[in-house]
Amino acid sequence: MKKVSILALALLAAACGKHSKPHSSAAKAKPGHFTQYVDPRIGTGFHGHVFLGANVPFGAIQIGPTQANPGKLGDGWDWCSGYHVSDSLIAGFSHTHLSGTGIGDLGDVLMIPTTGKVRLERSVAGNSPSGYMSRFSHDDEVVYPGYYAVKLQRYDIGVELTASERVGMHRYTFPKSDESHILIDLKEGIGWDRATDTYLEQKDATTLTGYRYSTGWAKDQRLFFAIVFSKPIEKLDLYNATTAISGKSAKGNQVKGVLSFATKQGDQVLVKVGISPVSEANALANIKAEVPGWDFDQVAKNADESWNKELSKIQVQTKDQDRLKVFYTALYHTMIAPSTFNDHNGDYRGADQKVYPNAKFKNLTTFSLWDTYRAANPLLTITQGQRVNDIVNTMLHIYQQQGKLPIWHLVGNETNTMPGNSSLPIISDAILKGFNGFDVNLAFEAMKKSAMLDERGLNYIKAKGYIPADTQTESVAKNMEYSIDDWAVAQVAKRLGKMEDYAYFSKRAKNYRNNFDASTRFMRGRVSDTEWRTPFNPFVSRHEKDDFAEGNAWQYTWLVPQDVEGLIELLGGEKGFTQKLDSLFIIKGDMGAEASNDISGLIGQYAHGNEPSHHVTYLYTYVGQPWKTAEKVRYILDHMYTTKPDGIIGNEDVGQMSAWYILSSMGFYPVNPANGAYVFGSPVFDKVALQLGNGKTFHLKTVNNGPENKYIQSIKLNGKPYTRSYLLHQDLMNGGEMEILMGKEPSKTFGVNPADRPRSIHD
């Protein structure tokens, strides 16, 4: 059966109030069709915060439902993406959403089809008759990559959504009504977002254009749009808030438009919405370039094929269908962002709010760098080479426009969210792995200048080697992150022959030692050269009020991936290091009433739901005990990722939680995210084929794998014995075949010899 007729059945199922999974039946008829394993509902429960709706890989458009509680400041944290599985109300369908963030924003250009009396306000209390929200049932939702459908129960309207890179497409199926409407609400946003200036104008019989300026997490967002309807506009009423405005255009901070018409049972209206960071004309040009016609089913089919192309770059084999679903959904989640932030013609708006025409690279946004530098960005270096070049080029242009590399960049705005300069290890990783689609000398200039600023505690780093705890919050977290960042700068300096810079930043990379208290054997806040912050409790976490960022001393003491050997020394050698690491996974303590919600997925004090812990299970391998890494990794793979809506144990963090699963389930992980090495753990798939983008394929074959056989016994690479407990990136990118023999008991030889253990630097 063709996808076209399947999509038509999806609408019928939604309109009839029946739950259907048409995509799965279609996909199963196509061997190698990997979208059949993706369930976008995973992560819509608990604190997953993932986007649910229609999009294409790394697209500018994320079109989907925005619910009754869009996560207003101080309330509704679990609605950061605009959607949570616990909710039963839909306020409308917006064209931009975040996925897996801890702050809500975007939600631009909300639209909803209605019937009956015109309602202009969303309403905030239940399903109020005065508001336009509608109840829905999850049984009426059909969702898979590039497609979303639901029935609005209040209006008996079937809604289908699909997308191209910069265009969202709607298909509404109306009941019989003399009062059918489509509402466009430019006031509404998600989370911190507040509209500051909005505009809507009728350009011709079928076209509206406008813009929406807003402030929130991104302080100055400017989004332009064009809306094209499949039939002429019969009646258009314009408002600012609830005040009617005559004419064909309206301006204010709460502009709304209502199209009204009569419908027969089953009448369909299609809508195309193009967005642009530059202009209304570019938004309209994006529609003409990407979705020139009205074949909704073909657009949905194209979206599905786009997703399948990207998902097929990692092909895994297992008899465990749940593993397949978790894996490919995780891979899907890593490709929602970074998102496109330019027009089809290459134009984009820079961090200085100037328009840059016809860029020769793809400008991107949604850089959650404190999260993604650890594994999500290294994952891209394996299968998304061109995207790595685009990411670095975007960062370098941001540097030129705002005077520093991005911290957490969103729609052209620097939010300065989270400690550290986490773009530095990402750029370092790209350079050290041989990517050259950007100016390497400019990259080093940008890295060095960003590391030498006097903001965000860097003035203290330069002067003292630590940040006094009484000068600002998160002092320990900042110093730990800056130490990682400085290590990254040092390695690039060495590569470029800048030995003075190499020596300087190598010294700064050891600054983490200045927060180590030998008397407690923890990292802790230092007030001065002779005084620690007191009182001190290694369990307690006070969100945005103490010396750590979303964590405590137990968790942050291990955040030294750039110098594991140095941390081993601080903790008393291999024996002391191992004893304390063992304790991390069993010790329990009260983190206090003000602990961050991000601290989740606890095993003792190890917190898998938050990124600073993500490398910690792999540290055992550095002291010749890879079997302990295998035990912990396999437990997390088995218990903290599931196929249910709450199947992600913490905030998805723009792909990082999923990237950990993808890499770890294949059997390896980049402890040091910029040293070009992956430490082995406990693979769960029988076979893996990595399409490397350079014409080569790396094959992983796991022999004697199973639920109880979690320990690596031995490895062969291209038929020859391979004794190292790590894999170099270059060896992976050369292609070939690796065979891993698994067993029920820990091997007494694999990874034990010091010469075979991973190191922080591999020459």
PDB file of N, CA, C and O in Angstrom, residues 690-735:
ATOM      1  N   LEU A 690      28.007   1.479  10.473  1.00  0.00           N
ATOM      2  CA  LEU A 690      28.108   2.935  10.518  1.00  0.00           C
ATOM      3  C   LEU A 690      28.524   3.451   9.147  1.00  0.00           C
ATOM      4  O   LEU A 690      29.636   3.167   8.670  1.00  0.00           O
ATOM      5  N   GLN A 691      27.604   4.181   8.479  1.00  0.00           N
ATOM      6  CA  GLN A 691      27.926   4.815   7.202  1.00  0.00           C
ATOM      7  C   GLN A 691      28.648   6.123   7.521  1.00  0.00           C
ATOM      8  O   GLN A 691      28.065   7.044   8.069  1.00  0.00           O
ATOM      9  N   LEU A 692      29.914   6.220   7.166  1.00  0.00           N
ATOM     10  CA  LEU A 692      30.789   7.260   7.683  1.00  0.00           C
ATOM     11  C   LEU A 692      30.804   8.544   6.853  1.00  0.00           C
ATOM     12  O   LEU A 692      31.434   9.521   7.250  1.00  0.00           O
ATOM     13  N   GLY A 693      30.139   8.535   5.710  1.00  0.00           N
ATOM     14  CA  GLY A 693      30.082   9.750   4.908  1.00  0.00           C
ATOM     15  C   GLY A 693      31.319   9.996   4.075  1.00  0.00           C
ATOM     16  O   GLY A 693      31.394  10.976   3.329  1.00  0.00           O
ATOM     17  N   ASN A 694      32.313   9.131   4.184  1.00  0.00           N
ATOM     18  CA  ASN A 694      33.535   9.254   3.389  1.00  0.00           C
ATOM     19  C   ASN A 694      33.674   8.103   2.401  1.00  0.00           C
ATOM     20  O   ASN A 694      34.771   7.812   1.908  1.00  0.00           O
ATOM     21  N   GLY A 695      32.539   7.446   2.142  1.00  0.00           N
ATOM     22  CA  GLY A 695      32.547   6.306   1.246  1.00  0.00           C
ATOM     23  C   GLY A 695      32.885   4.993   1.920  1.00  0.00           C
ATOM     24  O   GLY A 695      32.926   3.946   1.267  1.00  0.00           O
ATOM     25  N   LYS A 696      33.118   5.044   3.237  1.00  0.00           N
ATOM     26  CA  LYS A 696      33.498   3.847   3.969  1.00  0.00           C
ATOM     27  C   LYS A 696      32.432   3.484   5.002  1.00  0.00           C
ATOM     28  O   LYS A 696      31.631   4.322   5.406  1.00  0.00           O
ATOM     29  N   THR A 697      32.468   2.230   5.431  1.00  0.00           N
ATOM     30  CA  THR A 697      31.537   1.725   6.446  1.00  0.00           C
ATOM     31  C   THR A 697      32.333   1.017   7.531  1.00  0.00           C
ATOM     32  O   THR A 697      33.284   0.278   7.235  1.00  0.00           O
ATOM     33  N   PHE A 698      31.954   1.282   8.767  1.00  0.00           N
ATOM     34  CA  PHE A 698      32.558   0.569   9.888  1.00  0.00           C
ATOM     35  C   PHE A 698      31.533  -0.416  10.424  1.00  0.00           C
ATOM     36  O   PHE A 698      30.426  -0.029  10.818  1.00  0.00           O
ATOM     37  N   HIS A 699      31.887  -1.696  10.435  1.00  0.00           N
ATOM     38  CA  HIS A 699      30.988  -2.756  10.881  1.00  0.00           C
ATOM     39  C   HIS A 699      31.397  -3.228  12.280  1.00  0.00           C
ATOM     40  O   HIS A 699      32.578  -3.498  12.535  1.00  0.00           O
ATOM     41  N   LEU A 700      30.422  -3.326  13.149  1.00  0.00           N
ATOM     42  CA  LEU A 700      30.612  -3.903  14.478  1.00  0.00           C
ATOM     43  C   LEU A 700      29.801  -5.191  14.548  1.00  0.00           C
ATOM     44  O   LEU A 700      28.597  -5.190  14.274  1.00  0.00           O
ATOM     45  N   LYS A 701      30.442  -6.270  14.933  1.00  0.00           N
ATOM     46  CA  LYS A 701      29.764  -7.546  15.112  1.00  0.00           C
ATOM     47  C   LYS A 701      29.995  -8.024  16.532  1.00  0.00           C
ATOM     48  O   LYS A 701      31.134  -8.148  16.976  1.00  0.00           O
ATOM     49  N   THR A 702      28.907  -8.272  17.247  1.00  0.00           N
ATOM     50  CA  THR A 702      29.005  -8.713  18.632  1.00  0.00           C
ATOM     51  C   THR A 702      28.645 -10.196  18.705  1.00  0.00           C
ATOM     52  O   THR A 702      27.526 -10.585  18.359  1.00  0.00           O
ATOM     53  N   VAL A 703      29.583 -11.001  19.143  1.00  0.00           N
ATOM     54  CA  VAL A 703      29.412 -12.455  19.205  1.00  0.00           C
ATOM     55  C   VAL A 703      29.023 -12.854  20.627  1.00  0.00           C
ATOM     56  O   VAL A 703      29.582 -12.358  21.599  1.00  0.00           O
ATOM     57  N   ASN A 704      28.035 -13.757  20.717  1.00  0.00           N
ATOM     58  CA  ASN A 704      27.602 -14.283  22.020  1.00  0.00           C
ATOM     59  C   ASN A 704      26.998 -13.187  22.891  1.00  0.00           C
ATOM     60  O   ASN A 704      27.154 -13.178  24.109  1.00  0.00           O
ATOM     61  N   ASN A 705      26.303 -12.269  22.247  1.00  0.00           N
ATOM     62  CA  ASN A 705      25.682 -11.177  23.001  1.00  0.00           C
ATOM     63  C   ASN A 705      24.378 -11.664  23.627  1.00  0.00           C
ATOM     64  O   ASN A 705      23.755 -12.604  23.149  1.00  0.00           O
ATOM     65  N   GLY A 706      23.958 -11.001  24.700  1.00  0.00           N
ATOM     66  CA  GLY A 706      22.709 -11.357  25.356  1.00  0.00           C
ATOM     67  C   GLY A 706      22.564 -10.609  26.655  1.00  0.00           C
ATOM     68  O   GLY A 706      23.501  -9.944  27.122  1.00  0.00           O
ATOM     69  N   PRO A 707      21.390 -10.696  27.277  1.00  0.00           N
ATOM     70  CA  PRO A 707      21.143  -9.948  28.516  1.00  0.00           C
ATOM     71  C   PRO A 707      22.154 -10.224  29.614  1.00  0.00           C
ATOM     72  O   PRO A 707      22.508  -9.330  30.380  1.00  0.00           O
ATOM     73  N   GLU A 708      22.635 -11.469  29.722  1.00  0.00           N
ATOM     74  CA  GLU A 708      23.582 -11.808  30.773  1.00  0.00           C
ATOM     75  C   GLU A 708      25.033 -11.656  30.326  1.00  0.00           C
ATOM     76  O   GLU A 708      25.932 -11.531  31.164  1.00  0.00           O
ATOM     77  N   ASN A 709      25.244 -11.640  29.037  1.00  0.00           N
ATOM     78  CA  ASN A 709      26.613 -11.574  28.513  1.00  0.00           C
ATOM     79  C   ASN A 709      26.994 -10.112  28.279  1.00  0.00           C
ATOM     80  O   ASN A 709      27.074  -9.643  27.148  1.00  0.00           O
ATOM     81  N   LYS A 710      27.270  -9.423  29.350  1.00  0.00           N
ATOM     82  CA  LYS A 710      27.512  -7.976  29.279  1.00  0.00           C
ATOM     83  C   LYS A 710      28.985  -7.607  29.249  1.00  0.00           C
ATOM     84  O   LYS A 710      29.322  -6.438  29.075  1.00  0.00           O
ATOM     85  N   TYR A 711      29.883  -8.581  29.412  1.00  0.00           N
ATOM     86  CA  TYR A 711      31.312  -8.285  29.561  1.00  0.00           C
ATOM     87  C   TYR A 711      32.084  -8.596  28.277  1.00  0.00           C
ATOM     88  O   TYR A 711      31.965  -9.702  27.715  1.00  0.00           O
ATOM     89  N   ILE A 712      32.900  -7.654  27.834  1.00  0.00           N
ATOM     90  CA  ILE A 712      33.766  -7.896  26.681  1.00  0.00           C
ATOM     91  C   ILE A 712      34.880  -8.861  27.083  1.00  0.00           C
ATOM     92  O   ILE A 712      35.572  -8.654  28.087  1.00  0.00           O
ATOM     93  N   GLN A 713      35.042  -9.919  26.280  1.00  0.00           N
ATOM     94  CA  GLN A 713      36.093 -10.904  26.522  1.00  0.00           C
ATOM     95  C   GLN A 713      37.327 -10.631  25.663  1.00  0.00           C
ATOM     96  O   GLN A 713      38.457 -10.727  26.131  1.00  0.00           O
ATOM     97  N   SER A 714      37.066 -10.299  24.406  1.00  0.00           N
ATOM     98  CA  SER A 714      38.170 -10.021  23.490  1.00  0.00           C
ATOM     99  C   SER A 714      37.606  -9.303  22.267  1.00  0.00           C
ATOM    100  O   SER A 714      36.396  -9.304  22.023  1.00  0.00           O
ATOM    101  N   ILE A 715      38.517  -8.684  21.496  1.00  0.00           N
ATOM    102  CA  ILE A 715      38.119  -7.922  20.310  1.00  0.00           C
ATOM    103  C   ILE A 715      39.079  -8.248  19.173  1.00  0.00           C
ATOM    104  O   ILE A 715      40.289  -8.424  19.383  1.00  0.00           O
ATOM    105  N   LYS A 716      38.531  -8.295  17.972  1.00  0.00           N
ATOM    106  CA  LYS A 716      39.344  -8.375  16.761  1.00  0.00           C
ATOM    107  C   LYS A 716      38.990  -7.198  15.854  1.00  0.00           C
ATOM    108  O   LYS A 716      37.815  -6.853  15.702  1.00  0.00           O
ATOM    109  N   LEU A 717      40.012  -6.582  15.272  1.00  0.00           N
ATOM    110  CA  LEU A 717      39.809  -5.509  14.300  1.00  0.00           C
ATOM    111  C   LEU A 717      40.394  -5.961  12.975  1.00  0.00           C
ATOM    112  O   LEU A 717      41.593  -6.237  12.881  1.00  0.00           O
ATOM    113  N   ASN A 718      39.503  -6.082  11.985  1.00  0.00           N
ATOM    114  CA  ASN A 718      39.896  -6.569  10.655  1.00  0.00           C
ATOM    115  C   ASN A 718      40.634  -7.903  10.747  1.00  0.00           C
ATOM    116  O   ASN A 718      41.649  -8.132  10.076  1.00  0.00           O
ATOM    117  N   GLY A 719      40.109  -8.759  11.639  1.00  0.00           N
ATOM    118  CA  GLY A 719      40.621 -10.114  11.766  1.00  0.00           C
ATOM    119  C   GLY A 719      41.818 -10.280  12.669  1.00  0.00           C
ATOM    120  O   GLY A 719      42.253 -11.405  12.923  1.00  0.00           O
ATOM    121  N   LYS A 720      42.363  -9.192  13.192  1.00  0.00           N
ATOM    122  CA  LYS A 720      43.545  -9.275  14.052  1.00  0.00           C
ATOM    123  C   LYS A 720      43.180  -8.950  15.496  1.00  0.00           C
ATOM    124  O   LYS A 720      42.308  -8.114  15.739  1.00  0.00           O
ATOM    125  N   PRO A 721      43.833  -9.576  16.471  1.00  0.00           N
ATOM    126  CA  PRO A 721      43.541  -9.286  17.882  1.00  0.00           C
ATOM    127  C   PRO A 721      43.739  -7.797  18.188  1.00  0.00           C
ATOM    128  O   PRO A 721      44.719  -7.184  17.751  1.00  0.00           O
ATOM    129  N   TYR A 722      42.799  -7.255  18.953  1.00  0.00           N
ATOM    130  CA  TYR A 722      42.824  -5.842  19.337  1.00  0.00           C
ATOM    131  C   TYR A 722      42.666  -5.799  20.841  1.00  0.00           C
ATOM    132  O   TYR A 722      41.613  -6.153  21.378  1.00  0.00           O
ATOM    133  N   THR A 723      43.704  -5.392  21.553  1.00  0.00           N
ATOM    134  CA  THR A 723      43.699  -5.524  23.008  1.00  0.00           C
ATOM    135  C   THR A 723      43.326  -4.241  23.748  1.00  0.00           C
ATOM    136  O   THR A 723      43.103  -4.274  24.958  1.00  0.00           O
ATOM    137  N   ARG A 724      43.251  -3.122  23.050  1.00  0.00           N
ATOM    138  CA  ARG A 724      42.957  -1.858  23.717  1.00  0.00           C
ATOM    139  C   ARG A 724      41.494  -1.787  24.157  1.00  0.00           C
ATOM    140  O   ARG A 724      40.604  -2.333  23.479  1.00  0.00           O
ATOM    141  N   SER A 725      41.256  -1.099  25.249  1.00  0.00           N
ATOM    142  CA  SER A 725      39.875  -0.921  25.725  1.00  0.00           C
ATOM    143  C   SER A 725      39.295   0.402  25.234  1.00  0.00           C
ATOM    144  O   SER A 725      38.364   0.941  25.821  1.00  0.00           O
ATOM    145  N   TYR A 726      39.828   0.914  24.154  1.00  0.00           N
ATOM    146  CA  TYR A 726      39.333   2.130  23.523  1.00  0.00           C
ATOM    147  C   TYR A 726      39.567   2.034  22.021  1.00  0.00           C
ATOM    148  O   TYR A 726      40.375   1.224  21.543  1.00  0.00           O
ATOM    149  N   LEU A 727      38.864   2.866  21.273  1.00  0.00           N
ATOM    150  CA  LEU A 727      38.962   2.898  19.815  1.00  0.00           C
ATOM    151  C   LEU A 727      39.232   4.329  19.388  1.00  0.00           C
ATOM    152  O   LEU A 727      38.512   5.252  19.796  1.00  0.00           O
ATOM    153  N   LEU A 728      40.253   4.533  18.564  1.00  0.00           N
ATOM    154  CA  LEU A 728      40.558   5.866  18.067  1.00  0.00           C
ATOM    155  C   LEU A 728      39.615   6.240  16.927  1.00  0.00           C
ATOM    156  O   LEU A 728      39.250   5.395  16.100  1.00  0.00           O
ATOM    157  N   HIS A 729      39.250   7.507  16.891  1.00  0.00           N
ATOM    158  CA  HIS A 729      38.340   8.000  15.853  1.00  0.00           C
ATOM    159  C   HIS A 729      38.883   7.702  14.457  1.00  0.00           C
ATOM    160  O   HIS A 729      38.127   7.283  13.570  1.00  0.00           O
ATOM    161  N   GLN A 730      40.168   7.899  14.272  1.00  0.00           N
ATOM    162  CA  GLN A 730      40.737   7.680  12.949  1.00  0.00           C
ATOM    163  C   GLN A 730      40.612   6.224  12.520  1.00  0.00           C
ATOM    164  O   GLN A 730      40.358   5.925  11.347  1.00  0.00           O
ATOM    165  N   ASP A 731      40.794   5.294  13.452  1.00  0.00           N
ATOM    166  CA  ASP A 731      40.635   3.880  13.117  1.00  0.00           C
ATOM    167  C   ASP A 731      39.193   3.576  12.739  1.00  0.00           C
ATOM    168  O   ASP A 731      38.931   2.769  11.835  1.00  0.00           O
ATOM    169  N   LEU A 732      38.256   4.198  13.432  1.00  0.00           N
ATOM    170  CA  LEU A 732      36.847   4.007  13.091  1.00  0.00           C
ATOM    171  C   LEU A 732      36.565   4.538  11.688  1.00  0.00           C
ATOM    172  O   LEU A 732      35.912   3.875  10.870  1.00  0.00           O
ATOM    173  N   MET A 733      37.070   5.760  11.394  1.00  0.00           N
ATOM    174  CA  MET A 733      36.778   6.399  10.114  1.00  0.00           C
ATOM    175  C   MET A 733      37.481   5.718   8.940  1.00  0.00           C
ATOM    176  O   MET A 733      37.129   5.963   7.776  1.00  0.00           O
ATOM    177  N   ASN A 734      38.445   4.870   9.211  1.00  0.00           N
ATOM    178  CA  ASN A 734      39.078   4.090   8.144  1.00  0.00           C
ATOM    179  C   ASN A 734      38.177   2.969   7.642  1.00  0.00           C
ATOM    180  O   ASN A 734      38.469   2.335   6.626  1.00  0.00           O
ATOM    181  N   GLY A 735      37.085   2.726   8.355  1.00  0.00           N
ATOM    182  CA  GLY A 735      36.201   1.632   7.993  1.00  0.00           C
ATOM    183  C   GLY A 735      36.767   0.296   8.418  1.00  0.00           C
ATOM    184  O   GLY A 735      37.787   0.209   9.096  1.00  0.00           O
TER     185      GLY A 735
END
